[in-house]
mmCIF file of C-alpha atoms and ligand atoms in Angstrom:
data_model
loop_
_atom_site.group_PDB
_atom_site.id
_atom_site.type_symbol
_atom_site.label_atom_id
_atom_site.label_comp_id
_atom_site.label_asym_id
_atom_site.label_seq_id
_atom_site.Cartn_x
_atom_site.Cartn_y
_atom_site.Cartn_z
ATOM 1 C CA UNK A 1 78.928 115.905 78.384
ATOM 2 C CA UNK A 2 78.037 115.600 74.593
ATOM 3 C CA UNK A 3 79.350 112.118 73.926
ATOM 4 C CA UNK A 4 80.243 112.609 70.631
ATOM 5 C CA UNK A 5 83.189 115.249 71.704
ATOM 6 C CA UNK A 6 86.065 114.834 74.447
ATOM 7 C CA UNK A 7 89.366 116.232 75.556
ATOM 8 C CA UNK A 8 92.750 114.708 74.355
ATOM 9 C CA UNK A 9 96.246 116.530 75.175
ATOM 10 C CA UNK A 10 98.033 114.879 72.563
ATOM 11 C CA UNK A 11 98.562 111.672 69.802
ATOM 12 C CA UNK A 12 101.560 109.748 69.474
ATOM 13 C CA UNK A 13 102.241 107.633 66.607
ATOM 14 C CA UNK A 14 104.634 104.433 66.268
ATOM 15 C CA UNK A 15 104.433 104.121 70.042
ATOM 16 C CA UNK A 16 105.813 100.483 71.501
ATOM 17 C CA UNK A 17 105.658 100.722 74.971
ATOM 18 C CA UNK A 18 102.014 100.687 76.061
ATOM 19 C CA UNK A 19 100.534 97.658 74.354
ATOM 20 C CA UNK A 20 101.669 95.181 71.809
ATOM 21 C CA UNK A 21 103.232 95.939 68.389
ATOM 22 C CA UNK A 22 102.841 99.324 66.899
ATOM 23 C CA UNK A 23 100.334 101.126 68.055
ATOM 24 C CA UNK A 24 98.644 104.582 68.414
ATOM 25 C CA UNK A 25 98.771 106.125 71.973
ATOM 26 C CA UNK A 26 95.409 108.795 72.781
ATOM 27 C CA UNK A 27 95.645 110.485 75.882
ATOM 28 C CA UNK A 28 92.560 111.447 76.945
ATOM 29 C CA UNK A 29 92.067 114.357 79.394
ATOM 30 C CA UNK A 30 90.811 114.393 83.120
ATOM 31 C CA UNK A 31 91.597 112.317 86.474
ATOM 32 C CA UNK A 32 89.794 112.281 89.939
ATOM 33 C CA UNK A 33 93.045 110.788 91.078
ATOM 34 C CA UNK A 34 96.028 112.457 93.042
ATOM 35 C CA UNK A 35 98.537 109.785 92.756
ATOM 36 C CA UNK A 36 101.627 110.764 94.986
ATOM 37 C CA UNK A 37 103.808 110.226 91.716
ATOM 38 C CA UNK A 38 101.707 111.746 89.034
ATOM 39 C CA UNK A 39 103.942 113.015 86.507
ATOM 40 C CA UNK A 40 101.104 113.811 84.683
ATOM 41 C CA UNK A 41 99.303 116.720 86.603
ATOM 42 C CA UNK A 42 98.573 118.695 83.816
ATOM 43 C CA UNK A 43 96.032 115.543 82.697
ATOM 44 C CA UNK A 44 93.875 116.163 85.815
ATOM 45 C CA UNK A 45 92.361 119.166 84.143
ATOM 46 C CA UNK A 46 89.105 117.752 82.222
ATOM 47 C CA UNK A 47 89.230 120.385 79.342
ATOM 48 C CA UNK A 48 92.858 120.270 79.245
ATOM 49 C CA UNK A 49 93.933 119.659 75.223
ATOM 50 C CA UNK A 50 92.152 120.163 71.916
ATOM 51 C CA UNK A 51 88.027 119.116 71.950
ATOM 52 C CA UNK A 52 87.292 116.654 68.975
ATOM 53 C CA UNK A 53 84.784 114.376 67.806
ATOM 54 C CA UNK A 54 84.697 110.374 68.106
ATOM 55 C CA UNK A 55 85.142 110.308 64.295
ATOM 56 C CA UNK A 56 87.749 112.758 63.790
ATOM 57 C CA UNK A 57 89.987 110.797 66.718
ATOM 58 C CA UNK A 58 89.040 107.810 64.892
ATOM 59 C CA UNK A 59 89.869 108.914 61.717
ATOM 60 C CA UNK A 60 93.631 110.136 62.936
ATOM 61 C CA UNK A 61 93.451 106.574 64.149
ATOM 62 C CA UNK A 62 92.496 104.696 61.237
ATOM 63 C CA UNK A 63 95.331 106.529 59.190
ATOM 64 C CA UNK A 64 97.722 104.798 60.898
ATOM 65 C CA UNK A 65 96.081 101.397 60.616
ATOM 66 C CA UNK A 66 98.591 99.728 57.785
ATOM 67 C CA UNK A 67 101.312 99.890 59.875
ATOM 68 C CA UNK A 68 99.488 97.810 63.088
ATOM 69 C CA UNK A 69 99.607 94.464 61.368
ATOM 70 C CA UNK A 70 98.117 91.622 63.195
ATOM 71 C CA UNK A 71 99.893 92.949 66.932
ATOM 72 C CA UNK A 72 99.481 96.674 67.135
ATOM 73 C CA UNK A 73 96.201 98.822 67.255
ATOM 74 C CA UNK A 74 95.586 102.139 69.570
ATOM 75 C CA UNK A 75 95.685 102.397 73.146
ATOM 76 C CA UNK A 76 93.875 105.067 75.192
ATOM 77 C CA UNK A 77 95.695 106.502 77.810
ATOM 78 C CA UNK A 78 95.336 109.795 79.876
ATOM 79 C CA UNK A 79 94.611 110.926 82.757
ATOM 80 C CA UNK A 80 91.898 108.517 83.523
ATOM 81 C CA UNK A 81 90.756 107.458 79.743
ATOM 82 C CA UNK A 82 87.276 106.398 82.333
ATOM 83 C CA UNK A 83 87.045 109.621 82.991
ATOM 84 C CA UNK A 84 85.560 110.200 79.761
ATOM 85 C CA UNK A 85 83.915 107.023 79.037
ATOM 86 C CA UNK A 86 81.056 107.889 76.746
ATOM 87 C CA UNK A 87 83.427 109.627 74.620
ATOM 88 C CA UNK A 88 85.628 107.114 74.813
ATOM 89 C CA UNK A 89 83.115 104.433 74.486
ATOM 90 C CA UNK A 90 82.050 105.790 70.843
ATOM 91 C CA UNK A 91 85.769 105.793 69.644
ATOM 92 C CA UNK A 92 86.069 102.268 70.686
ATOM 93 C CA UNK A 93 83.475 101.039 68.846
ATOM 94 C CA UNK A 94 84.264 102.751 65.964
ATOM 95 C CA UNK A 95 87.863 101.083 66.024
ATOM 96 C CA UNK A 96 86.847 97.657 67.438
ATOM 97 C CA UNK A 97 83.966 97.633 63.924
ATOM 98 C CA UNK A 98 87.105 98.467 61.748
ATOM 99 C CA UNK A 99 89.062 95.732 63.132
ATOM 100 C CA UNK A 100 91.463 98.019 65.765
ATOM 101 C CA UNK A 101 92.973 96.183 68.344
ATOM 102 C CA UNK A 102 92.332 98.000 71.450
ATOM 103 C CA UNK A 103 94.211 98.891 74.492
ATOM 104 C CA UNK A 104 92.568 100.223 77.611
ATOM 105 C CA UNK A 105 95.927 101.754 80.176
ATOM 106 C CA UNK A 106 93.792 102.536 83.161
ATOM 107 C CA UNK A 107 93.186 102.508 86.822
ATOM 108 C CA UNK A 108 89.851 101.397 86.429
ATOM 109 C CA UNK A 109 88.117 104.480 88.301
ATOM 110 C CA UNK A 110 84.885 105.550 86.253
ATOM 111 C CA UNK A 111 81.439 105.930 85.743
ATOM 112 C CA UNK A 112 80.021 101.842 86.416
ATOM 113 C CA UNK A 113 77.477 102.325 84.301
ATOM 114 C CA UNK A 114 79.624 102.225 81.575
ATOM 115 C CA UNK A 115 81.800 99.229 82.271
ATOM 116 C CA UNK A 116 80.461 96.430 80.704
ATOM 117 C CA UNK A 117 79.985 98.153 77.073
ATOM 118 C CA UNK A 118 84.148 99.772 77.567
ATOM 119 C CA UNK A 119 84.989 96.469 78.263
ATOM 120 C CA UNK A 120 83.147 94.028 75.289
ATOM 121 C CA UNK A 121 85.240 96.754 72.993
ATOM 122 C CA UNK A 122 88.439 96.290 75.096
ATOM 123 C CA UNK A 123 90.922 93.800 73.912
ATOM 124 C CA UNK A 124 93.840 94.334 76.211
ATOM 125 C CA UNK A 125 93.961 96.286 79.846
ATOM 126 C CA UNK A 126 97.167 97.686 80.921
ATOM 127 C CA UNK A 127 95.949 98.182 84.510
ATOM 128 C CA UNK A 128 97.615 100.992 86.845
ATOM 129 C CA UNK A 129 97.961 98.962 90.039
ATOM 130 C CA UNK A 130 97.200 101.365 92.662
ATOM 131 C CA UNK A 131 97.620 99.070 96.025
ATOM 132 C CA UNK A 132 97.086 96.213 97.146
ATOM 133 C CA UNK A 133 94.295 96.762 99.315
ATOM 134 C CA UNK A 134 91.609 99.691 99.824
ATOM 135 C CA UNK A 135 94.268 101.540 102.543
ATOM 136 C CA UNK A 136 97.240 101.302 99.949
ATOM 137 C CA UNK A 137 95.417 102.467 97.600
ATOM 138 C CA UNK A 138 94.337 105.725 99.520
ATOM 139 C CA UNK A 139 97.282 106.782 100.234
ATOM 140 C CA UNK A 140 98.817 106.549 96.719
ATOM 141 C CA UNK A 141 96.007 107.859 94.817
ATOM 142 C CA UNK A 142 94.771 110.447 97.978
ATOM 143 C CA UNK A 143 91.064 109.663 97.585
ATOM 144 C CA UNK A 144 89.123 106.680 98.625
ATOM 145 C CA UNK A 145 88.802 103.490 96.304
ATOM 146 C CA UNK A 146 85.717 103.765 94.564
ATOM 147 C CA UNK A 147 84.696 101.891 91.333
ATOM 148 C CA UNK A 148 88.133 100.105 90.674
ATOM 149 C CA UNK A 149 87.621 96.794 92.282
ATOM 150 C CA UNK A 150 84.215 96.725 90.411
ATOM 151 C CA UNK A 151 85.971 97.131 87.008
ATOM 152 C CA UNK A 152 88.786 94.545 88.116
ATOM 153 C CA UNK A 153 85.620 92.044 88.872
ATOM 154 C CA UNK A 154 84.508 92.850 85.610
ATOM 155 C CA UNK A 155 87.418 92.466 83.513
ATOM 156 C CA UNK A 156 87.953 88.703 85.593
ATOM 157 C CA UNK A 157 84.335 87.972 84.355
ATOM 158 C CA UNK A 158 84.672 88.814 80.546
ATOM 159 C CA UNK A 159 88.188 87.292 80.920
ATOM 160 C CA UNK A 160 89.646 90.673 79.170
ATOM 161 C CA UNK A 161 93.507 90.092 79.279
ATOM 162 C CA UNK A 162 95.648 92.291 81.445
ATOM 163 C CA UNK A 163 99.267 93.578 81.754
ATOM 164 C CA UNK A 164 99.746 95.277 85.216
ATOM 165 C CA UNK A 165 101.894 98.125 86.239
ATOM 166 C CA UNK A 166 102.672 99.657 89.541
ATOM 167 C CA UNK A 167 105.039 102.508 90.044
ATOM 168 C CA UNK A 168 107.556 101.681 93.030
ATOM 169 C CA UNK A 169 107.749 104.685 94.986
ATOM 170 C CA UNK A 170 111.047 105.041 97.226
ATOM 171 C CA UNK A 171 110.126 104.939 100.749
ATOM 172 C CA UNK A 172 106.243 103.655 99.977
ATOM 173 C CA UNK A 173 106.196 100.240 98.741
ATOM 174 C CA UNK A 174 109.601 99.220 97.474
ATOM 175 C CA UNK A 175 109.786 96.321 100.273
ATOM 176 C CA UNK A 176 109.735 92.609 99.925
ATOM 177 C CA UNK A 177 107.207 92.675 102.089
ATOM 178 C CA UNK A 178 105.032 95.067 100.224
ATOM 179 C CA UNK A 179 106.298 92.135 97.030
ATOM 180 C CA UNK A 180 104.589 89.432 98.903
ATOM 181 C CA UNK A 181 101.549 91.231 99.160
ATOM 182 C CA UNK A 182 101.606 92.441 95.868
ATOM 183 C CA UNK A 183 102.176 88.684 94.675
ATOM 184 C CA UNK A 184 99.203 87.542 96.861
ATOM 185 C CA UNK A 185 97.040 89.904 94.947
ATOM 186 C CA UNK A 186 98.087 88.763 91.558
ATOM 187 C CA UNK A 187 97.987 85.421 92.314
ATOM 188 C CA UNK A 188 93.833 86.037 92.871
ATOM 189 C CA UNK A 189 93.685 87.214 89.233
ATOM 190 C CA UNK A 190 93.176 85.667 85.947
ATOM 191 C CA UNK A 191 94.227 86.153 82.719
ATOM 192 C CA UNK A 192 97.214 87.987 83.390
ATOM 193 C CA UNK A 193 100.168 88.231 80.744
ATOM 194 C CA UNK A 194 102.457 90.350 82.624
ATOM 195 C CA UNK A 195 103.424 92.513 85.737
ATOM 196 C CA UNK A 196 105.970 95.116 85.429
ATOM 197 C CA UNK A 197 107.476 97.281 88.059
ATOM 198 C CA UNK A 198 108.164 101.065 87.030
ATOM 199 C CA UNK A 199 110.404 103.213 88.707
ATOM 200 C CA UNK A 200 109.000 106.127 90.120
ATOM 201 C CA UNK A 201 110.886 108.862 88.037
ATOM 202 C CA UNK A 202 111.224 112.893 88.853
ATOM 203 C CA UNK A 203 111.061 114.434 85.421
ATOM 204 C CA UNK A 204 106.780 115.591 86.131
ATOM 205 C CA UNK A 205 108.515 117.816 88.969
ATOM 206 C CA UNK A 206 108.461 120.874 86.580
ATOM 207 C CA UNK A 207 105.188 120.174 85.844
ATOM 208 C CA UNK A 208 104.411 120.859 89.461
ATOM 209 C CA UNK A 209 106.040 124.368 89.804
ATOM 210 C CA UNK A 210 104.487 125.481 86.401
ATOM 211 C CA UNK A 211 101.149 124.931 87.894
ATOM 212 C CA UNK A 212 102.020 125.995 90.834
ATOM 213 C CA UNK A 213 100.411 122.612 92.584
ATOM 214 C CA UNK A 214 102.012 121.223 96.039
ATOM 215 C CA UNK A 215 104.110 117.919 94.805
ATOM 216 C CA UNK A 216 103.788 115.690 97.251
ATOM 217 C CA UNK A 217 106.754 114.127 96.260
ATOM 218 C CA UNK A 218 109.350 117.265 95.446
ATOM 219 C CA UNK A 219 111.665 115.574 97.770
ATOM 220 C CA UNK A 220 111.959 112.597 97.174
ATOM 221 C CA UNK A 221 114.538 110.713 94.582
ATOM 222 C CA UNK A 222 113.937 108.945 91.941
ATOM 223 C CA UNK A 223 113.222 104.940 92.261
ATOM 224 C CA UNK A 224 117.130 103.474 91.934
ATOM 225 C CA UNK A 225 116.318 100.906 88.325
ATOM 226 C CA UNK A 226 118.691 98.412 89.581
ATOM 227 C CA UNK A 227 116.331 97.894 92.927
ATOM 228 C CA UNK A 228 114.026 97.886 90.960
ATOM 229 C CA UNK A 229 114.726 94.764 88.947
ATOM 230 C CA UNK A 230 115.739 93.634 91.613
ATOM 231 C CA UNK A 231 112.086 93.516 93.074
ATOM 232 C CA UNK A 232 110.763 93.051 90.097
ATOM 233 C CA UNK A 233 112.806 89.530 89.921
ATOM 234 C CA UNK A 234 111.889 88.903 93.545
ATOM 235 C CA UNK A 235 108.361 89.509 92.298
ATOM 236 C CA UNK A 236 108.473 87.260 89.356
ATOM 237 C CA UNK A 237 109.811 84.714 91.753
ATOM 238 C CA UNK A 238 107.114 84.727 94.346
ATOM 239 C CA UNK A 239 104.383 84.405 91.025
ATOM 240 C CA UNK A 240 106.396 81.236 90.443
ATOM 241 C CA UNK A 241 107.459 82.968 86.820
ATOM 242 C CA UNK A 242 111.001 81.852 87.189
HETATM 243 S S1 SF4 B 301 95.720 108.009 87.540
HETATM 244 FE FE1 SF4 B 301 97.436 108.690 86.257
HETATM 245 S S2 SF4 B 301 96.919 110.799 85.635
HETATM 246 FE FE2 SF4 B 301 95.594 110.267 87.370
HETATM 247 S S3 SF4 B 301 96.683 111.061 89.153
HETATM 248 FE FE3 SF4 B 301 97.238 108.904 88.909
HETATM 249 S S4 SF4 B 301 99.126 108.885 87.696
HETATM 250 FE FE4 SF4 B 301 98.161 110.934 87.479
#
């Protein structure tokens, strides 16, 4: 790969979800993963998107710089933003030199050689929870565990903060019991500032039949919200946040 190109699908501005403050959002293109509820699909495919250079992304970043104040910055999202990491390791650089607060959302599956530099230019990691151990996470993600527990060692090392997600999947691991494990897992880690639980939605369907790729999860329902607060309080309350 020519590390001064990559893949992204799209930009959003303004976002205020994925990361603190105002931020840019970059979704960079290609996954090794097969999570059972991608609603992404359409990321897996490496040259999916528009090709552009580290300076032109960072450029489209930059322009949006006045409005990230002392909170926001960009966040790189995909896909698997790893999956791309000398690309992505040039943008970051160029953004951490100007002063860009940045935002890694990732499941930590990538090239190791790369992981120490992605991380001294990483200011915040919004990490995709997978499982809690290497069987969980084969069965969500379909292949074997490779490099994330490395880049989770990592991160703990350089004390890189971290907000964790994990999508609760009806029927999979929306149990209190699969909570207590979950909790025993976080309670290992450092320098957390927050877990949330997402409910497993069914709006990447369509994506599915477009492509014409078996979903894994075409019938199954969406995660009911109010359960999940409701584990996400039991959560919070077996991390001794409430
Ligand atoms: S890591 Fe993200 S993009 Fe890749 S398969 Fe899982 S949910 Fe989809």
């Amino acid at each position: 790969m020519n590390p001064s190109k990559g893949y992204i699908s799209k930009i959003e501005s303004f976002a205020t979800a994925d990361g603190p403050g105002i931020r840019t959002v970059v979704f960079l293109s290609g996954c090794t993963l097969r999570c059972l509820y991608c609603h992404n699909p359409d990321m897996w495919d490496p040259k999916n998107g528009v090709s552009i250079t580290s300076e032109e992304l960072f450029q489209r970043i930059r322009r949006f710089k006045p409005y990230y104040k002392e909170k926001g910055g960009v966040t790189f999202c995909g896909g698997e933003p790893l999956f791309q990491s000398p690309f992505l390791l040039e943008v970051m650089k160029l953004c951490k030199a100007d002063g860009i607060h940045v935002t890694l959302d990732t499941a930590g599956v990538g090239n190791p050689h790369y992981f120490d530099e992605i991380l001294d230019h990483t200011d915040l990691i919004l990490l995709d929870f997978k499982g809690v151990d290497a069987e969980s996470f084969e069965r969500m993600t379909q292949v074997k565990e490779s490099s994330s527990t490395l880049f989770l060692e990592k991160a703990q090392a350089k004390q890189v903060k971290l907000w964790i997600r994990y999508v609760i999947v009806p029927g999979e691991n929306d149990t209190l019991e699969y909570m207590d494990r979950l909790a025993m897992k976080i309670k290992g880690l450092n320098h957390i500032e927050k877990v949330e639980l997402l409910p497993y939605h069914t709006l990447g369907n369509v994506k599915y039949e477009k492509l014409g790729i078996e979903n894994p999860l075409k019938d199954a329902d969406g995660m009911d919200k109010d359960y999940c607060k409701y584990l996400q309080d039991y959560l919070n309350e077996q991390l001794g946040w409430q």
